[in-house]
Amino acid sequence: MHAVWENLRTSVNILQGGSEQELKVDWLSFDGVFVNSLDAKIFVSSLRLEPFNAVPLIWAIYENELGIHLKEYASSQQMEILNDWKETFRRADVVVFDDYTKPMIYSALDSGNFVVIPGSPIETWELEHFMATQKKEDLRKQLGFNLTDFVIVVVGSPFIYKGIWLEHTLVM
């Protein structure tokens, strides 16, 4: 994405994670902050402080690990850890997930700011690169189809087709 932002003549600063002592950033010099990992918690925590809590924050989460451990924290009475994560998630203006299962996994941390944007931009970029480097005829041969064969591809999430007959799914 960095190259895309540069093409749009948008100034982007990429910060690497570090210890809290190394984190000395004037967040007020930024128009917004985008973080894309649970490892960015140190940055998000610093954005909870005054006067930085007014800087817009978008947090994209692709990992499941924390969500899986949330039940363990609650059942073992580790409420301090759970509450710290709740406050950190609450700081984000928007928490973006790439599929519909992740908000369910992270539901204990939901403060009404969860959004799902299905799919990953990486998959789209890989597909565009693949399509640019492959010919349709070559792909048909690799998959064992002739040029005259009619091929149907069903794309989507299993959640979309749940409860629908297979025939209806194929028509869609």
Short mmCIF file of C-alpha atoms in Angstrom, two decimals:
data_model
loop_
_atom_site.label_atom_id
_atom_site.label_comp_id
_atom_site.label_asym_id
_atom_site.label_seq_id
_atom_site.Cartn_x
_atom_site.Cartn_y
_atom_site.Cartn_z
CA MET A 1 0.00 0.00 0.00
CA HIS A 2 2.92 2.33 0.61
CA ALA A 3 3.57 2.67 -3.14
CA VAL A 4 -0.12 3.38 -3.78
CA TRP A 5 -0.15 6.13 -1.16
CA GLU A 6 3.03 7.63 -2.63
CA ASN A 7 1.42 7.66 -6.09
CA LEU A 8 -1.44 9.64 -4.55
CA ARG A 9 1.19 12.04 -3.17
CA THR A 10 0.21 11.17 0.38
CA SER A 11 2.88 11.42 3.02
CA VAL A 12 3.20 8.10 4.84
CA ASN A 13 5.44 7.30 7.77
CA ILE A 14 5.93 3.65 8.62
CA LEU A 15 6.84 3.07 12.24
CA GLN A 16 8.32 -0.19 13.44
CA GLY A 17 7.37 -1.63 16.82
CA GLY A 18 9.64 -1.22 19.77
CA SER A 19 9.64 -0.87 23.51
CA GLU A 20 7.63 1.83 25.27
CA GLN A 21 10.85 3.71 26.05
CA GLU A 22 11.68 3.89 22.31
CA LEU A 23 8.19 5.14 21.44
CA LYS A 24 8.46 8.92 21.31
CA VAL A 25 6.05 10.07 18.60
CA ASP A 26 4.17 13.35 18.33
CA TRP A 27 0.87 11.86 17.15
CA LEU A 28 -0.59 15.35 16.63
CA SER A 29 1.58 15.77 13.55
CA PHE A 30 -0.43 12.98 11.83
CA ASP A 31 -3.84 13.31 10.17
CA GLY A 32 -4.62 9.73 11.12
CA VAL A 33 -3.05 6.42 12.08
CA PHE A 34 -3.53 3.02 10.45
CA VAL A 35 -2.23 -0.04 12.28
CA ASN A 36 -2.43 -3.57 10.92
CA SER A 37 -1.38 -5.97 13.63
CA LEU A 38 -2.05 -6.87 17.24
CA ASP A 39 1.65 -6.13 17.74
CA ALA A 40 0.70 -2.47 17.26
CA LYS A 41 -0.88 -2.43 20.72
CA ILE A 42 2.01 -0.33 22.01
CA PHE A 43 1.16 2.39 19.48
CA VAL A 44 -2.57 2.18 20.16
CA SER A 45 -1.93 2.42 23.90
CA SER A 46 0.05 5.62 23.45
CA LEU A 47 -2.82 7.03 21.36
CA ARG A 48 -5.15 6.56 24.36
CA LEU A 49 -3.40 9.41 26.18
CA GLU A 50 -4.30 13.12 26.02
CA PRO A 51 -3.98 14.99 23.65
CA PHE A 52 -3.43 12.12 21.19
CA ASN A 53 -6.82 10.50 21.79
CA ALA A 54 -8.36 12.78 19.13
CA VAL A 55 -6.16 11.43 16.30
CA PRO A 56 -8.27 9.13 14.06
CA LEU A 57 -7.24 5.49 14.33
CA ILE A 58 -8.07 2.58 12.02
CA TRP A 59 -6.94 -0.83 13.23
CA ALA A 60 -6.98 -3.78 10.80
CA ILE A 61 -6.76 -7.16 12.50
CA TYR A 62 -5.86 -10.29 10.57
CA GLU A 63 -4.77 -12.52 13.47
CA ASN A 64 -6.93 -14.91 15.52
CA GLU A 65 -4.51 -15.59 18.37
CA LEU A 66 -5.74 -12.99 20.86
CA GLY A 67 -9.38 -13.82 20.18
CA ILE A 68 -8.70 -17.46 20.94
CA HIS A 69 -7.06 -16.56 24.28
CA LEU A 70 -9.83 -14.19 25.43
CA LYS A 71 -11.94 -17.02 26.88
CA GLU A 72 -8.91 -18.32 28.74
CA TYR A 73 -8.32 -14.88 30.27
CA ALA A 74 -11.94 -14.63 31.38
CA SER A 75 -12.12 -18.17 32.79
CA SER A 76 -8.84 -17.85 34.70
CA GLN A 77 -9.89 -14.47 36.17
CA GLN A 78 -7.16 -12.53 34.38
CA MET A 79 -9.49 -9.56 34.16
CA GLU A 80 -6.66 -7.01 34.17
CA ILE A 81 -5.37 -8.32 30.83
CA LEU A 82 -8.89 -8.55 29.41
CA ASN A 83 -9.79 -5.01 30.53
CA ASP A 84 -6.55 -3.62 29.11
CA TRP A 85 -7.35 -5.12 25.70
CA LYS A 86 -10.92 -3.80 25.93
CA GLU A 87 -9.63 -0.27 26.52
CA THR A 88 -7.13 -0.62 23.70
CA PHE A 89 -9.80 -1.81 21.25
CA ARG A 90 -12.16 0.94 22.43
CA ARG A 91 -9.55 3.56 21.43
CA ALA A 92 -9.75 2.63 17.74
CA ASP A 93 -12.30 4.62 15.74
CA VAL A 94 -12.75 1.53 13.56
CA VAL A 95 -11.53 -2.04 13.99
CA VAL A 96 -11.50 -3.74 10.57
CA PHE A 97 -11.63 -7.50 10.10
CA ASP A 98 -11.22 -9.40 6.84
CA ASP A 99 -13.90 -12.03 7.48
CA TYR A 100 -17.08 -12.45 9.48
CA THR A 101 -15.72 -15.00 11.93
CA LYS A 102 -13.16 -12.69 13.53
CA PRO A 103 -15.65 -10.25 15.11
CA MET A 104 -17.29 -13.27 16.73
CA ILE A 105 -13.93 -14.43 18.09
CA TYR A 106 -13.19 -10.91 19.39
CA SER A 107 -16.74 -10.20 20.62
CA ALA A 108 -15.55 -9.76 24.22
CA LEU A 109 -13.66 -6.64 23.07
CA ASP A 110 -16.42 -5.15 20.90
CA SER A 111 -17.35 -1.58 21.76
CA GLY A 112 -19.44 -1.01 18.65
CA ASN A 113 -16.55 -0.08 16.39
CA PHE A 114 -16.11 -3.39 14.52
CA VAL A 115 -16.40 -3.43 10.71
CA VAL A 116 -15.94 -6.36 8.33
CA ILE A 117 -14.47 -5.83 4.88
CA PRO A 118 -14.43 -9.36 3.44
CA GLY A 119 -11.37 -10.59 1.66
CA SER A 120 -7.84 -9.39 1.70
CA PRO A 121 -6.22 -6.88 -0.62
CA ILE A 122 -3.31 -9.30 -0.86
CA GLU A 123 -5.58 -11.86 -2.53
CA THR A 124 -6.73 -9.25 -5.04
CA TRP A 125 -3.16 -8.20 -5.85
CA GLU A 126 -2.11 -11.83 -6.27
CA LEU A 127 -5.07 -12.45 -8.59
CA GLU A 128 -4.31 -9.35 -10.68
CA HIS A 129 -0.66 -10.40 -10.98
CA PHE A 130 -1.69 -13.95 -11.89
CA MET A 131 -4.16 -12.73 -14.53
CA ALA A 132 -1.55 -10.39 -16.01
CA THR A 133 1.00 -13.19 -16.38
CA GLN A 134 -1.31 -16.01 -17.54
CA LYS A 135 -3.24 -16.58 -20.72
CA LYS A 136 -6.78 -17.93 -20.45
CA GLU A 137 -5.95 -20.76 -22.87
CA ASP A 138 -2.94 -21.87 -20.80
CA LEU A 139 -4.97 -21.90 -17.60
CA ARG A 140 -7.70 -24.02 -19.24
CA LYS A 141 -5.07 -26.54 -20.39
CA GLN A 142 -3.52 -26.70 -16.88
CA LEU A 143 -6.92 -27.42 -15.36
CA GLY A 144 -7.77 -30.01 -18.02
CA PHE A 145 -10.46 -28.04 -19.87
CA ASN A 146 -10.85 -27.57 -23.61
CA LEU A 147 -11.50 -24.19 -25.23
CA THR A 148 -15.11 -25.24 -25.90
CA ASP A 149 -15.82 -26.35 -22.28
CA PHE A 150 -18.18 -24.16 -20.26
CA VAL A 151 -16.67 -23.42 -16.83
CA ILE A 152 -18.60 -22.06 -13.83
CA VAL A 153 -16.76 -20.60 -10.85
CA VAL A 154 -18.57 -19.93 -7.57
CA VAL A 155 -16.89 -17.23 -5.55
CA GLY A 156 -17.85 -16.18 -2.04
CA SER A 157 -18.08 -17.15 1.56
CA PRO A 158 -19.79 -20.30 2.85
CA PHE A 159 -21.79 -17.99 5.15
CA ILE A 160 -23.48 -16.45 2.11
CA TYR A 161 -24.76 -19.78 0.79
CA LYS A 162 -25.80 -21.39 4.08
CA GLY A 163 -29.32 -22.78 3.90
CA ILE A 164 -29.61 -22.41 0.12
CA TRP A 165 -29.98 -25.40 -2.17
CA LEU A 166 -26.93 -26.23 -4.23
CA GLU A 167 -28.85 -25.51 -7.45
CA HIS A 168 -29.70 -21.99 -6.29
CA THR A 169 -26.09 -21.43 -5.30
CA LEU A 170 -24.88 -22.44 -8.76
CA VAL A 171 -27.37 -20.09 -10.40
CA MET A 172 -26.12 -17.22 -8.23
#
